[in-house]
Short mmCIF file of C-alpha atoms and ligand atoms in Angstrom, two decimals:
data_model
loop_
_atom_site.label_atom_id
_atom_site.label_comp_id
_atom_site.label_asym_id
_atom_site.label_seq_id
_atom_site.Cartn_x
_atom_site.Cartn_y
_atom_site.Cartn_z
CA MET A 52 137.77 58.71 292.89
CA HIS A 53 138.43 57.80 296.02
CA HIS A 54 140.00 55.76 298.46
CA LEU A 55 138.24 56.99 302.32
CA GLY A 56 140.87 58.27 303.02
CA LEU A 57 143.28 55.76 303.46
CA THR A 58 146.95 55.26 301.72
CA ARG A 59 150.47 54.06 302.81
CA SER A 60 151.62 57.02 302.97
CA SER A 61 152.98 58.38 307.37
CA LEU A 62 154.98 61.36 307.96
CA LYS A 63 157.19 60.74 311.64
CA PRO A 64 159.46 63.35 312.86
CA ASP A 65 162.10 60.64 311.83
CA HIS A 66 161.01 59.79 308.63
CA LEU A 67 158.43 60.08 305.28
CA LEU A 68 156.86 57.45 303.77
CA GLN A 69 155.22 59.49 300.02
CA THR A 70 153.70 56.61 297.45
CA PRO A 71 152.54 57.55 294.26
CA ASP A 72 148.44 58.54 295.76
CA ALA A 73 149.81 60.72 297.75
CA PHE A 74 151.99 62.48 294.84
CA VAL A 75 151.10 66.30 294.34
CA ARG A 76 153.22 67.72 290.93
CA THR A 77 154.60 71.48 291.16
CA PRO A 78 155.82 73.88 289.02
CA LEU A 79 159.89 75.07 289.31
CA PRO A 80 161.58 78.41 288.70
CA GLY A 81 164.01 78.11 285.34
CA ALA A 82 162.21 74.39 284.12
CA GLU A 83 159.98 74.35 281.51
CA ARG A 84 157.86 71.34 280.83
CA VAL A 85 158.43 70.03 283.35
CA GLU A 86 156.14 69.47 286.85
CA PHE A 87 158.58 67.45 289.87
CA VAL A 88 157.03 65.53 292.23
CA ILE A 89 159.23 67.26 295.24
CA HIS A 90 159.64 63.68 297.26
CA VAL A 91 161.56 65.71 300.63
CA GLY A 92 163.37 69.18 301.53
CA PRO A 93 164.13 71.14 304.20
CA GLN A 94 160.90 71.54 305.52
CA PRO A 95 159.79 68.40 307.27
CA GLY A 96 164.30 67.98 308.70
CA ALA A 97 166.23 66.78 305.36
CA ARG A 98 169.54 68.46 304.70
CA PHE A 99 168.80 67.64 301.20
CA THR A 100 166.20 67.75 298.42
CA GLN A 101 165.17 64.39 296.51
CA MET A 102 162.63 65.16 293.56
CA THR A 103 160.91 63.76 289.98
CA ALA A 104 161.29 65.26 287.83
CA GLU A 105 158.48 64.52 284.41
CA PHE A 106 159.53 65.78 281.58
CA THR A 107 158.28 66.70 278.20
CA ALA A 108 160.06 65.92 274.36
CA ASP A 109 162.09 69.55 274.41
CA GLY A 110 161.59 70.12 279.16
CA SER A 111 164.59 71.38 280.42
CA LEU A 112 165.95 72.38 283.80
CA GLY A 113 166.28 75.22 285.51
CA PRO A 114 169.30 76.14 288.20
CA THR A 115 170.21 75.29 290.88
CA PRO A 116 171.65 76.40 294.55
CA ALA A 117 173.13 73.16 295.18
CA GLN A 118 175.04 70.24 294.12
CA ARG A 119 173.18 68.06 291.93
CA PHE A 120 172.52 64.58 290.68
CA LEU A 121 170.14 63.38 288.20
CA TYR A 122 169.08 59.62 287.47
CA VAL A 123 167.18 58.57 284.85
CA ILE A 124 163.93 56.22 285.20
CA GLU A 125 162.58 57.03 282.09
CA GLY A 126 163.09 57.94 277.74
CA GLU A 127 166.67 59.81 277.29
CA LEU A 128 168.19 63.05 278.55
CA GLU A 129 170.87 65.77 276.43
CA LEU A 130 172.74 66.52 279.41
CA THR A 131 175.45 69.84 277.75
CA ALA A 132 178.47 71.66 279.59
CA GLY A 133 180.90 73.07 278.66
CA ASP A 134 180.85 72.00 275.02
CA ARG A 135 180.35 69.10 275.88
CA LYS A 136 176.88 66.92 275.40
CA HIS A 137 176.43 63.41 276.88
CA VAL A 138 172.98 61.71 276.93
CA LEU A 139 171.76 59.80 279.39
CA ALA A 140 169.58 57.10 279.30
CA PRO A 141 167.54 54.66 281.32
CA GLY A 142 170.24 53.93 284.73
CA GLY A 143 172.56 56.97 283.25
CA PHE A 144 173.37 59.52 285.62
CA ALA A 145 175.17 62.73 286.74
CA TYR A 146 177.67 64.52 289.22
CA LEU A 147 177.28 68.20 288.62
CA PRO A 148 179.21 70.10 291.58
CA GLN A 149 177.87 73.38 292.74
CA GLY A 150 177.93 75.83 290.39
CA ALA A 151 179.49 73.97 287.51
CA PRO A 152 176.51 75.31 284.42
CA HIS A 153 175.25 72.56 282.26
CA THR A 154 171.69 72.42 281.21
CA VAL A 155 169.90 69.17 280.85
CA ARG A 156 167.00 68.63 278.17
CA ALA A 157 164.21 65.82 277.49
CA ARG A 158 164.47 64.49 274.27
CA ASP A 159 161.24 62.49 274.67
CA GLU A 160 159.06 62.81 276.77
CA SER A 161 160.72 61.48 280.85
CA ARG A 162 161.30 61.11 284.14
CA ALA A 163 164.10 61.23 286.25
CA ALA A 164 165.45 61.57 290.18
CA VAL A 165 167.07 64.56 291.19
CA ILE A 166 168.91 64.80 293.88
CA GLU A 167 170.46 67.76 295.55
CA LYS A 168 172.67 69.14 298.56
CA PRO A 169 174.18 72.61 299.82
CA TYR A 170 178.39 71.87 299.09
CA GLN A 171 179.64 70.61 303.05
CA CYS A 172 183.26 71.87 301.58
CA GLU A 173 185.87 70.13 303.39
CA ALA A 174 189.52 72.14 304.04
CA GLY A 175 192.32 71.30 300.93
CA ALA A 176 189.54 68.98 299.68
CA PRO A 177 190.29 68.96 295.64
CA GLY A 178 187.60 70.22 293.09
CA LEU A 179 185.22 68.19 291.64
CA ASP A 180 184.52 67.31 288.09
CA ILE A 181 181.03 66.61 286.26
CA LEU A 182 181.23 62.82 286.69
CA VAL A 183 178.82 61.12 283.43
CA GLY A 184 177.79 57.29 284.40
CA ASP A 185 175.48 54.53 283.38
CA GLU A 186 174.90 52.22 286.16
CA ALA A 187 174.65 48.28 283.79
CA ALA A 188 178.86 49.92 284.12
CA LYS A 189 179.41 49.55 288.03
CA THR A 190 180.67 46.64 289.80
CA SER A 191 178.16 45.39 291.85
CA VAL A 192 179.54 43.65 295.97
CA PRO A 193 177.68 42.63 298.49
CA LEU A 194 176.73 44.40 300.86
CA LEU A 195 178.98 42.32 304.02
CA GLY A 196 179.35 39.16 302.08
CA ASP A 197 175.93 38.94 301.45
CA GLU A 198 174.95 38.04 296.86
CA ALA A 199 171.95 38.35 297.44
CA LEU A 200 172.45 41.14 298.78
CA ARG A 201 174.58 43.52 295.91
CA VAL A 202 175.32 47.88 296.23
CA ARG A 203 176.07 49.42 292.67
CA SER A 204 178.39 52.86 293.88
CA LEU A 205 177.34 55.43 291.83
CA MET A 206 179.69 58.63 293.23
CA PRO A 207 183.23 57.76 293.49
CA ASP A 208 184.37 58.00 297.28
CA GLY A 209 186.54 60.59 298.68
CA PRO A 210 187.78 63.65 300.53
CA GLY A 211 185.50 66.41 298.17
CA TYR A 212 182.18 64.23 298.33
CA ASP A 213 179.90 64.74 301.05
CA PHE A 214 176.78 62.18 299.43
CA ALA A 215 176.82 59.13 298.45
CA VAL A 216 173.95 57.67 296.11
CA ASN A 217 173.98 54.15 295.49
CA THR A 218 171.47 51.07 294.81
CA MET A 219 171.06 48.28 296.06
CA THR A 220 169.33 45.23 294.04
CA TYR A 221 167.67 42.53 296.65
CA GLU A 222 167.35 38.59 295.65
CA PRO A 223 164.30 37.62 296.64
CA GLY A 224 164.04 36.54 300.38
CA ALA A 225 166.96 38.88 301.42
CA ALA A 226 167.26 41.32 304.08
CA LEU A 227 169.42 43.93 305.63
CA SER A 228 171.66 41.80 307.52
CA MET A 229 170.61 44.11 311.57
CA VAL A 230 168.01 47.18 311.83
CA GLU A 231 170.77 50.61 310.88
CA ILE A 232 170.86 53.09 313.18
CA HIS A 233 173.20 56.18 311.35
CA ILE A 234 173.84 59.58 311.74
CA MET A 235 173.72 59.79 307.90
CA GLU A 236 170.64 60.46 306.37
CA HIS A 237 168.96 59.03 303.36
CA GLY A 238 166.54 59.69 300.40
CA LEU A 239 165.62 56.53 298.65
CA LEU A 240 163.04 55.31 296.00
CA MET A 241 162.27 52.34 295.20
CA LEU A 242 162.85 51.32 291.55
CA GLU A 243 161.79 47.16 291.55
CA GLY A 244 160.09 45.21 293.30
CA GLY A 245 159.14 44.98 296.83
CA GLY A 246 159.14 45.01 300.29
CA ILE A 247 158.48 45.31 304.33
CA TYR A 248 160.61 48.55 305.81
CA ARG A 249 161.56 49.19 309.11
CA LEU A 250 161.21 53.35 309.52
CA GLY A 251 161.79 53.84 313.57
CA ASP A 252 158.96 51.47 315.09
CA SER A 253 157.06 51.67 312.65
CA TRP A 254 156.75 48.58 309.65
CA TYR A 255 155.62 49.37 305.73
CA PRO A 256 154.57 47.07 302.85
CA VAL A 257 156.35 49.36 300.30
CA GLN A 258 156.90 48.36 296.31
CA ALA A 259 158.18 50.41 293.66
CA GLY A 260 157.81 53.99 292.75
CA ASP A 261 157.43 54.94 296.25
CA PHE A 262 159.73 57.58 297.77
CA ILE A 263 161.67 57.03 301.72
CA TRP A 264 162.64 59.07 303.50
CA MET A 265 165.30 58.77 306.92
CA ALA A 266 166.04 60.99 309.65
CA PRO A 267 169.99 60.85 310.70
CA PHE A 268 169.19 58.10 313.60
CA CYS A 269 166.29 56.75 312.60
CA PRO A 270 166.63 52.43 312.32
CA GLN A 271 165.84 50.85 309.99
CA TRP A 272 165.49 48.22 308.20
CA PHE A 273 164.99 46.10 304.41
CA GLY A 274 163.39 42.95 303.27
CA ALA A 275 162.61 41.74 299.93
CA LEU A 276 159.07 39.82 299.11
CA GLY A 277 157.53 38.30 296.55
CA LYS A 278 159.13 35.85 293.21
CA ALA A 279 161.49 39.58 292.08
CA PRO A 280 164.44 41.15 293.44
CA ALA A 281 164.10 44.52 294.51
CA LYS A 282 165.77 47.15 294.08
CA TYR A 283 166.29 50.52 295.33
CA LEU A 284 168.38 54.04 294.57
CA ILE A 285 169.40 55.32 298.00
CA TYR A 286 171.93 59.41 298.78
CA LYS A 287 173.38 59.14 301.72
CA ASP A 288 175.38 62.03 303.14
CA TRP A 289 178.66 61.06 303.91
CA ARG A 290 182.21 61.86 305.23
CA ARG A 291 181.89 64.75 306.70
CA HIS A 292 181.84 65.43 310.50
CA PRO A 293 178.72 65.44 312.65
CA LEU A 294 179.31 69.64 314.21
CA ALA A 295 179.90 70.67 310.66
CA THR A 296 176.89 72.58 308.56
CA PRO A 297 175.36 72.13 305.67
CA GLY A 298 176.25 74.96 302.50
CA GLY A 299 179.34 75.55 305.38
CA SER A 300 182.32 74.33 305.67
CA ALA A 301 183.92 71.27 307.74
O1 LIG B 637 173.93 52.45 302.91
C1 LIG B 637 172.90 52.22 303.83
O2 LIG B 637 173.00 53.06 305.39
C2 LIG B 637 171.44 51.83 303.80
N1 LIG B 637 172.21 49.67 304.58
N2 LIG B 637 170.75 51.55 304.23
C3 LIG B 637 169.90 50.94 304.08
O3 LIG B 637 170.03 50.27 302.82
N3 LIG B 637 168.25 51.62 304.29
MN1 LIG B 638 171.26 52.79 306.02
#
């Protein structure tokens, strides 16, 4: 089946829209019975990597040289760290500090968003612990007072943490109140619904399953369309001086 070379996907110097029809799977070293859709990495200019891991039953992740954040989309993952085992169901998430020994194994067919970023440590910042949580247990907060646009912060905010991961849920018709232009870069996975994303000087129809990368300072705006809420998982680098180098100290 071909589509005469058409896709909504687009790569520009300051953003990427990657739609499921353009996904290509790849294995990664150390992982077993998992295929990865690598959404972004340093190659097009990102300073982190984001992928979707598609596990068959008993599939497991390999090691990472960076911090790792997991968000379960489908199925169930067992995270083992030290003598503790956690079971992550859809909406469950985990943060693994750089160098923290752990294993991740799927009980059944499962899918998870995986975000990895070299740690930019800050002098005097406290050592970080493994965190495990459930999105549904996090309080949602209106963005800039807009009750129709609610944000859940999955990561704690403190001097030790150099990135944030949030979910944002838009009621139909809700929109960002401004075109944002900021130093943080974003990795974004559409989880539900859809709408129009402005990226740079282009406007794209987007829907659940799509991935977006926004480079630092990429102009961005979103408005939700349709009869159901639109929801996305969004990563941003955070709390580090602009001159700090990735992987180095601030
Ligand atoms: O956190 C953010 O910068 C967020 N408001 N950006 C976005 O949704 N594109
Ligand atoms: Mn933003």
